[in-house]
XYZ file of C-alpha atoms in Angstrom:
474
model
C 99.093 92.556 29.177
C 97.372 95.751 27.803
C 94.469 96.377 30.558
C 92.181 97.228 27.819
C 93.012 93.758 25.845
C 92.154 91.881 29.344
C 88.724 93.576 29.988
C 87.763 92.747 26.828
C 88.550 88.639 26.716
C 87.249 88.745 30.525
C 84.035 90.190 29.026
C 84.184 88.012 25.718
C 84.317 84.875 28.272
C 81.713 85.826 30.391
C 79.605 86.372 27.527
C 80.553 82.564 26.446
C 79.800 81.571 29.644
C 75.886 83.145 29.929
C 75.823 81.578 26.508
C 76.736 78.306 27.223
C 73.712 78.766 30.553
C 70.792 79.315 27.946
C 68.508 76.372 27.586
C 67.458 74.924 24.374
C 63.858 76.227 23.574
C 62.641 73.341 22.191
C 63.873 71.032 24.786
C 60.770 70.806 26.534
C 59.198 69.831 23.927
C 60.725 66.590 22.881
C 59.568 63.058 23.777
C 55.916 64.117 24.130
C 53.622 62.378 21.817
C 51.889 64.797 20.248
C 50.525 63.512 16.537
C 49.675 60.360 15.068
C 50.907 60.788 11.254
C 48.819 57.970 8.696
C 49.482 58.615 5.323
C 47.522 58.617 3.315
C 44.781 59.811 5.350
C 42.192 58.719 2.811
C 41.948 55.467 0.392
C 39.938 54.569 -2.386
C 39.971 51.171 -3.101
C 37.801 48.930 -5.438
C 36.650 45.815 -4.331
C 39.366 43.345 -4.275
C 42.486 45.445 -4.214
C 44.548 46.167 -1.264
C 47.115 49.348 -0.208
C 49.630 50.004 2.413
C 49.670 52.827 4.822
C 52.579 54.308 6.640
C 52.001 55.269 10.621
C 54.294 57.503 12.697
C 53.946 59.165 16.056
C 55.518 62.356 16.366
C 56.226 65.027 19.083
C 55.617 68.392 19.259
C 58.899 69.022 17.367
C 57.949 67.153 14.831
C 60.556 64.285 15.676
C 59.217 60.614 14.754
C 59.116 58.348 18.103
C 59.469 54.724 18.654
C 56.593 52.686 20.278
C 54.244 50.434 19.457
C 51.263 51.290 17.427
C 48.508 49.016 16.380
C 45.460 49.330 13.713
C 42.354 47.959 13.236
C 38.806 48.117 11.305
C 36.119 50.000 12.030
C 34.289 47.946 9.830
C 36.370 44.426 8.991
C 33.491 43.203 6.363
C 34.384 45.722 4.255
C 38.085 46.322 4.626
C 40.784 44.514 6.472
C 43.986 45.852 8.553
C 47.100 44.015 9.857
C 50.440 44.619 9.304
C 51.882 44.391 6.447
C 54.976 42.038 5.409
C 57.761 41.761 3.369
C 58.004 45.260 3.298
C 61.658 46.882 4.481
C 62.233 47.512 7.901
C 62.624 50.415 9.369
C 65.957 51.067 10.854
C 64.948 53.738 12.919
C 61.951 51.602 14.585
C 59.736 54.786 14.064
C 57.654 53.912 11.211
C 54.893 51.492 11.408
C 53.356 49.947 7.493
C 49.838 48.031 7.481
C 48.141 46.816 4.322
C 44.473 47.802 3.834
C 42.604 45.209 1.722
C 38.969 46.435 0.178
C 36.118 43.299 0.481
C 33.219 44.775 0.138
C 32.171 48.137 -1.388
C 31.073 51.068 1.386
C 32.965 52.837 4.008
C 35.279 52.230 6.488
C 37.841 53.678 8.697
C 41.843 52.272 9.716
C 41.641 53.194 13.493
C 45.094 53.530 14.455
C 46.288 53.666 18.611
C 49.935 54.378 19.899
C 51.674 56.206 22.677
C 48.577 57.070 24.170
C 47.422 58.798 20.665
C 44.199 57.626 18.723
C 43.285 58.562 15.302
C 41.880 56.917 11.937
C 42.300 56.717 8.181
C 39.425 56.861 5.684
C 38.645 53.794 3.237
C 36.051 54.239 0.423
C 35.747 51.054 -0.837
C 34.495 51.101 -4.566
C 32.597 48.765 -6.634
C 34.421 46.548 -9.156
C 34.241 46.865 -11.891
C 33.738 50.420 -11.743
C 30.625 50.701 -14.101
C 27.523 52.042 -13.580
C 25.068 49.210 -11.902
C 21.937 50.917 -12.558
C 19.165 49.941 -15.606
C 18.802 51.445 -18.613
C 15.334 51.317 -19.995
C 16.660 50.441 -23.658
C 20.524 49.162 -25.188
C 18.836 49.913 -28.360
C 17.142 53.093 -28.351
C 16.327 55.343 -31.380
C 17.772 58.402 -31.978
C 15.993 60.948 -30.680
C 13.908 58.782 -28.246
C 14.061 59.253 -24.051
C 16.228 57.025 -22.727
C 15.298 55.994 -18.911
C 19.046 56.231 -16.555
C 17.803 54.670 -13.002
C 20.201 54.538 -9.842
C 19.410 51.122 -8.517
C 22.616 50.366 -7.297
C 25.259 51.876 -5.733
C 25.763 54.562 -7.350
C 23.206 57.580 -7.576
C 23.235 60.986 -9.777
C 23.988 64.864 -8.850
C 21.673 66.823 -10.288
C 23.652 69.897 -11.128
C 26.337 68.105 -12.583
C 25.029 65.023 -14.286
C 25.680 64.438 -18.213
C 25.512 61.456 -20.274
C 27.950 61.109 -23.537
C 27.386 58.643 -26.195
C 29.263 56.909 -28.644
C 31.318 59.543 -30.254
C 31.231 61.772 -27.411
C 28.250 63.054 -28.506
C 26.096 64.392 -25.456
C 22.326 63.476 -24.764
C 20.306 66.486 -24.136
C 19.037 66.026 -20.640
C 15.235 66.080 -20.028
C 14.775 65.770 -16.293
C 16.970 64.452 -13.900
C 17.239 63.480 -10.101
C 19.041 61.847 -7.529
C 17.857 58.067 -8.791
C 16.853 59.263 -12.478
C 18.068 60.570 -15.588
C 16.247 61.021 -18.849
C 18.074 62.109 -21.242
C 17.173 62.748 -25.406
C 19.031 60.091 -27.751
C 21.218 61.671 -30.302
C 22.445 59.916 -33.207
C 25.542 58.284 -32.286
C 27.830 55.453 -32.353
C 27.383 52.208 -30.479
C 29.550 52.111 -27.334
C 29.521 52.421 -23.574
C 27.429 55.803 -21.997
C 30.023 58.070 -20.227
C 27.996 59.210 -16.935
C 29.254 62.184 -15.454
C 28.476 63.706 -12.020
C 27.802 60.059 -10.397
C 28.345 60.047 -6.737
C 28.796 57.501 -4.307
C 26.440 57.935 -0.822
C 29.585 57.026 1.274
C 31.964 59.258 -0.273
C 31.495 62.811 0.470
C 32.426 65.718 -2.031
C 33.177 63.428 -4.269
C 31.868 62.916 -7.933
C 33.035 59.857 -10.681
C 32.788 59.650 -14.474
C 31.368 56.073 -15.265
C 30.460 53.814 -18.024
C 27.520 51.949 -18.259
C 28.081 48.096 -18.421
C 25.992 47.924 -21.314
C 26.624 49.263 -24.651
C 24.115 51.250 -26.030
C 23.430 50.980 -29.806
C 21.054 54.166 -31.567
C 19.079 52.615 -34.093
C 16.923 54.361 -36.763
C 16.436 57.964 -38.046
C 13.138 59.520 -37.844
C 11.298 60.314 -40.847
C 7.831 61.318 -41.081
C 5.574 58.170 -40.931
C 7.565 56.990 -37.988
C 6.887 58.342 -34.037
C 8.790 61.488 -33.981
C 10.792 62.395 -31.034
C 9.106 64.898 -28.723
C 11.203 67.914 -27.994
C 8.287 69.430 -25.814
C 9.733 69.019 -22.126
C 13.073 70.747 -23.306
C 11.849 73.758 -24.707
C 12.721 76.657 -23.121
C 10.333 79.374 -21.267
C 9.794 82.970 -23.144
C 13.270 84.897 -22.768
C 15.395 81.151 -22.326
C 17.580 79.173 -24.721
C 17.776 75.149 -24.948
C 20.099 73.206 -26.945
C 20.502 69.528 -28.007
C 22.965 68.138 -30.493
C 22.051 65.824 -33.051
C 24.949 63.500 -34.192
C 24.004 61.226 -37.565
C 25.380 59.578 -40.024
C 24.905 59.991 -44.302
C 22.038 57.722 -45.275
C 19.745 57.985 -48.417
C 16.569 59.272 -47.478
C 13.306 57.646 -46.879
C 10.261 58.758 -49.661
C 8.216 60.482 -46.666
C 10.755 62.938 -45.936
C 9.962 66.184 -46.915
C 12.335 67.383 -49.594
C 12.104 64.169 -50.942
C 7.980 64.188 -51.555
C 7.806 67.674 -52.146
C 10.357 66.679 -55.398
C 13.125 68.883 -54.135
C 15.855 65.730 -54.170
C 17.360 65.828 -51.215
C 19.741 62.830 -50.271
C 19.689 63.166 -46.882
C 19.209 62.228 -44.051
C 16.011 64.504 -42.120
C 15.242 64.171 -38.721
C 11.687 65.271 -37.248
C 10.875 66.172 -33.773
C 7.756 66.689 -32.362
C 6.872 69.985 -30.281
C 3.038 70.724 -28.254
C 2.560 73.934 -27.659
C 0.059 74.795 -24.930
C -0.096 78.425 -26.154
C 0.997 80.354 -28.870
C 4.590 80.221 -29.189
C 7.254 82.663 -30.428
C 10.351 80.056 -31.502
C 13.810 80.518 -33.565
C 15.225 77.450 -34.273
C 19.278 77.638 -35.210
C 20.736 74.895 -36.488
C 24.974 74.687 -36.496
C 27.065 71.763 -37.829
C 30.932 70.677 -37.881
C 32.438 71.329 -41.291
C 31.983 73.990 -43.785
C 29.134 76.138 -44.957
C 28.385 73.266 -48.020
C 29.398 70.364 -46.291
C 26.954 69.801 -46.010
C 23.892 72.118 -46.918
C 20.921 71.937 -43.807
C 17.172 72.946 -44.926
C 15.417 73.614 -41.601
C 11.702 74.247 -40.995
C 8.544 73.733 -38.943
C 5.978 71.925 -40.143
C 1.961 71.982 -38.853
C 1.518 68.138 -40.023
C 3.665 65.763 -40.917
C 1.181 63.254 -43.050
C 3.087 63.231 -46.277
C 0.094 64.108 -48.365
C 0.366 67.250 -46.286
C 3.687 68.276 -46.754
C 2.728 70.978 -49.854
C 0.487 72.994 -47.506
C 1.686 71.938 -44.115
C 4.911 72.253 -44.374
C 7.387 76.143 -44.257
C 5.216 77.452 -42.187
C 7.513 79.637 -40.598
C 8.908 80.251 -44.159
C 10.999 77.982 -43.899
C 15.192 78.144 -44.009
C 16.649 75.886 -46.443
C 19.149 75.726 -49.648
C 20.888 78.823 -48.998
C 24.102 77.073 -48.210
C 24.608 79.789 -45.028
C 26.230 78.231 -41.913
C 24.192 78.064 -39.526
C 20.848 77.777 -40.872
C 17.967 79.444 -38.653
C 14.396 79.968 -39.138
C 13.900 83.381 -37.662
C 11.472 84.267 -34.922
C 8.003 82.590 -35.904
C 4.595 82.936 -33.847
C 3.530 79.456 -33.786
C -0.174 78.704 -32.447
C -0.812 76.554 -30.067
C -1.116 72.544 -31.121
C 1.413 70.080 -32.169
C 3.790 71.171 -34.605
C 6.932 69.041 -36.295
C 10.661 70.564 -36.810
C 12.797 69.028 -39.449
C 16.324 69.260 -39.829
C 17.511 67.610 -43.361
C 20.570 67.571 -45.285
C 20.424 68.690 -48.349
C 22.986 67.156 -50.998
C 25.401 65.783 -48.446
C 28.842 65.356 -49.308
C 30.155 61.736 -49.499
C 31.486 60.813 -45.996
C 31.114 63.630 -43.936
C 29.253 62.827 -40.904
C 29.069 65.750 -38.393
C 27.604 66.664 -35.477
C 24.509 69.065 -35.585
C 23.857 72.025 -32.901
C 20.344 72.592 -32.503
C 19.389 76.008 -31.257
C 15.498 76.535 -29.780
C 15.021 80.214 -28.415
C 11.653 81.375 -26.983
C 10.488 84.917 -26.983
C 7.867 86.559 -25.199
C 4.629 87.523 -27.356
C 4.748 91.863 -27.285
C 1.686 94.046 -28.173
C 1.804 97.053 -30.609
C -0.573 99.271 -31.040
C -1.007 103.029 -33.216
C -2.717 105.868 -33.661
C -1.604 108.272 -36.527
C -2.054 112.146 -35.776
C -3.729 113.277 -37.561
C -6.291 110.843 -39.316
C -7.189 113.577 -41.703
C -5.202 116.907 -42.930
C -4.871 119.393 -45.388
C -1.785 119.096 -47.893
C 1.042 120.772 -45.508
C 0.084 119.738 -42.533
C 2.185 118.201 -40.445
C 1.536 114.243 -40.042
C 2.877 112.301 -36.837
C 2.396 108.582 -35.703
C 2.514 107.234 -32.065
C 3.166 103.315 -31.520
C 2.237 101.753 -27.464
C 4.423 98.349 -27.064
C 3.323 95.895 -24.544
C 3.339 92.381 -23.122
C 6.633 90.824 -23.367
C 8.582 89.711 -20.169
C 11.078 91.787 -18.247
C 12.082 95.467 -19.687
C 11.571 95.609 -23.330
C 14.472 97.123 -25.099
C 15.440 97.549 -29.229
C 13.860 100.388 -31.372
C 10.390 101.147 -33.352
C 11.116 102.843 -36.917
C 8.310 104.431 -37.742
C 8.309 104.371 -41.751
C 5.224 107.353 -43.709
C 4.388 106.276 -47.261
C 2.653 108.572 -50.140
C -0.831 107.902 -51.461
C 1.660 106.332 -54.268
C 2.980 103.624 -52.067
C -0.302 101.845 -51.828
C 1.439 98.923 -50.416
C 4.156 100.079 -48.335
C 6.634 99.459 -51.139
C 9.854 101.505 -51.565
C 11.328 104.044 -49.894
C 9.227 105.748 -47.650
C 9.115 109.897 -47.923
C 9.775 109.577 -43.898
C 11.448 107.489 -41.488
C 12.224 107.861 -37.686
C 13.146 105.636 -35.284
C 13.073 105.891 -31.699
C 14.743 103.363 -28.535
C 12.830 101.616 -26.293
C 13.335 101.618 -22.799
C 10.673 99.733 -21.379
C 6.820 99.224 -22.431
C 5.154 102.338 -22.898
C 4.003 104.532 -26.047
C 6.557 105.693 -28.184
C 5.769 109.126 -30.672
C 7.373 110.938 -34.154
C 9.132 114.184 -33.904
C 8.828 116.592 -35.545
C 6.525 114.544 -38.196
C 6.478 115.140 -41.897
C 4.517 117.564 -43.710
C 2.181 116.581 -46.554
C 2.553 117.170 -50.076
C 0.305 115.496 -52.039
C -3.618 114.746 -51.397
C -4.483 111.211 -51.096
C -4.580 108.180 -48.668
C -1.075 108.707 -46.514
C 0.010 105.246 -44.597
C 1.641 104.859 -41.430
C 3.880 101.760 -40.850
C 5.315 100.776 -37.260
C 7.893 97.911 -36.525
C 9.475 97.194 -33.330
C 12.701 95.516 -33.535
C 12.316 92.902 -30.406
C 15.354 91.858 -28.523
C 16.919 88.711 -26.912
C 13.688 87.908 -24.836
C 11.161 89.462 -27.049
C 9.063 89.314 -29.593
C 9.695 91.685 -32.740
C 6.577 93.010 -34.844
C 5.131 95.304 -37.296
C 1.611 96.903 -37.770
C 0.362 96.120 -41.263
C 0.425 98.515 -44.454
C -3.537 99.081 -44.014
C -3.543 99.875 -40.562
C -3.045 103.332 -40.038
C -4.227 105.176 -43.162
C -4.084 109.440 -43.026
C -6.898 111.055 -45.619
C -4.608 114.096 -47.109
C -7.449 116.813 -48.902
């Protein structure tokens, strides 16, 4: 044989050899109980119904073992363990199958033993029928009244994710809520079961359930003025916030103390009115959005500071009111209101046969701003060079937007037209705000200085009046 041939099988079979010596890493692990596997590890059960469970012991390999392995309940008045039958055997003799039967709602836990290895499975044991066991302080409410949601059974409410849905899926603006209470603003809706979402059960951690109320809850009634108006004054938001609360209804003919209706403007409507206190004066801009198209149907919006129908021709529009202009949405603009009790009315106008849609209601709050002047100078020559200085105040946070200052001629008595000068300047902040470089006279007379600032999202906008700042021109 070739010698170099023979060293290498001699070295190719000593290499087998050392091979064939090297134990199997894993070896040592094998046959040691390491794990008790119970799937699932978790149940949820209603009352009444039952579910198996599959138990295996493992090793650190991951291998199943045989053994025996037993179970029992932590808690046997409210769920039951024992093996289960009729189920297939296992061939193998590894797998262990027990049936977990739900009595009573609460918690439990499957504690499982084997091979020296303890560990459990979680039951939540649910009520049946899964409905909400609480009271409701009315199955009849009208829309627009508070209805009462109280916890007094099992289950009980999560504050930051609560919501209650009506018939038609239409959502209740929430007024307050806490762990045991909800109150929540009746829209106009269909009859049918409440859809409670965010409900928790104590017993079941993490965990949160959508659930209908047993009862069905019917929303009578619209309001109309001569009826007890819904009041709207806990969800009103503070100076620089937003609230919003949909308003579901249905086509109805209108009663002869709505607005449009006494004031001889023939609406068909329906009109809803909600009640508002104001502790203070009050700068509000009510928006009002609906389903459908711009004219189906038309909304009239506005505020009323009475809602006595003999009233309605001077209390009524006091914000100017919003209505017939067949715009989608409809919104009232911002409006100082003074403090007292005030009535917003939503009404549609000539509403098209069938449609029924939900409405979007819109309340912002602004923050009342101060604005002051001082023209320089108060009195000139003709040619002289006229300026105007504005100081903005109150308001919450840092005031932004613009002041145009706007100079009419001794012809513009009223501010009307176009003015013969206009600046604007942006506002960062509170502060006083001034023309540059001014406008020079050029006609004798009484000159007139007029100064708006624009407001933003949290505040107020305003405008000195025509009178205020008058410049004597010689």
């Amino acid at each position: 044989m070739n010698s170099r041939v023979s060293v290498r099988l001699c070295a190719l079979a000593a290499a087998l050899v050392v091979g064939a010596c090297k134990s199997d890493p894993t070896a040592d692990l094998a046959g040691q109980p390491q794990t008790v596997l119970i799937n699932p590890g978790t149940l949820f059960l209603n009352e009444g119904d039952s579910a198996t469970v599959t138990v295996k012991i493992l090793d650190e390999a991951g291998t199943p073992l045989q053994g025996q392995v037993q179970a029992v309940s932590t808690a046997p008045t409210i769920a039951s363990v024992a093996l289960a039958t009729g189920v297939q055997p296992d061939p193998t003799r590894t797998t262990s199958v027990f049936r977990i039967t739900a009595l009573l709602r609460g918690p439990a836990y499957a504690r499982v033993t084997g091979l020296g290895l303890a560990d459990s499975a979680r039951i939540n044991v649910l009520p049946a029928p899964f409905v909400f066991d609480g009271t409701l302080s009315s199955a009849t409410p009208k829309g627009g009244d508070t209805l009462t949601l109280s916890a007094s059974g099992a289950f009980r409410f999560d504050p930051t994710a609560d919501t209650v849905t009506f018939g038609g899926g239409v959502a209740g603006t929430m007024i307050a809520n806490s762990a045991t209470q909800i109150k929540v603003l009746v829209p106009f809706s269909s009859a049918d079961s409440l859809h409670i979402a965010g409900t928790l059960l104590p017993y079941v951690p993490g965990k949160t359930f959508t659930v209908p109320s047993s009862q069905v809850v019917t929303q009578t009634g619209e309001f109309w003025a001569g009826q007890t108006a819904p009041n709207i004054t806990p969800i009103l938001p503070a100076p620089g916030d937003t609230s919003r609360m949909i308003i579901g209804t249905t086509p109805a003919a209108n009663s002869v103390v709505c607005p449009e209706v006494a004031l001889g403007f023939g609406s068909t409507g329906p009109c809803m009115m909600f009640e508002l206190v104001l502790p203070q004066d009050t700068v509000l801009n009510f928006k009002v959005d609906w389903t459908g198209g711009a004219l189906a149907p038309d909304v009239d919006i506005y505020a009323c500071s009475d809602s006595t129908v003999a009233n309605f021709g001077t209390a009524c529009f006091e914000d100017g009111g919003a209505g017939a202009t067949a715009s989608k949405p409809q919104a009232t603009g911002d409006h100082q209101y003074p403090a007292g009790t005030h009535w917003f009315v939503a009404e549609i106008f000539d509403s098209t046969s069938g449609v029924s849609p939900n409405y979007f209601v819109t309340i912002n709050a602004k923050a009342i701003t101060t604005l002051s002047t001082s023209a320089n100078p108060t009195t000139a020559v003709v040619g002289d060079t006229l300026n105007d200085s504005a100081t903005l105040g109150g308001g919450t946070g840092v005031l932004s937007g613009t002041i145009t200052f706007r100079l009419f001629t001794p012809s513009q008595a009223t501010c009307a037209g176009t003015p013969a000068y206009t600046q604007t300047v942006n506002v960062t902040g509170a502060g006083t705000y001034t023309t540059s470089p001014g406008f020079k006279s050029t006609a004798a007379g009484t000159w007139r200085w007029r100064a708006t600032y624009s407001g933003d999202a949290k505040n107020q906008g305003r405008s000195t009046a025509c009178s205020a700042e008058p410049v004597t021109v010689s």
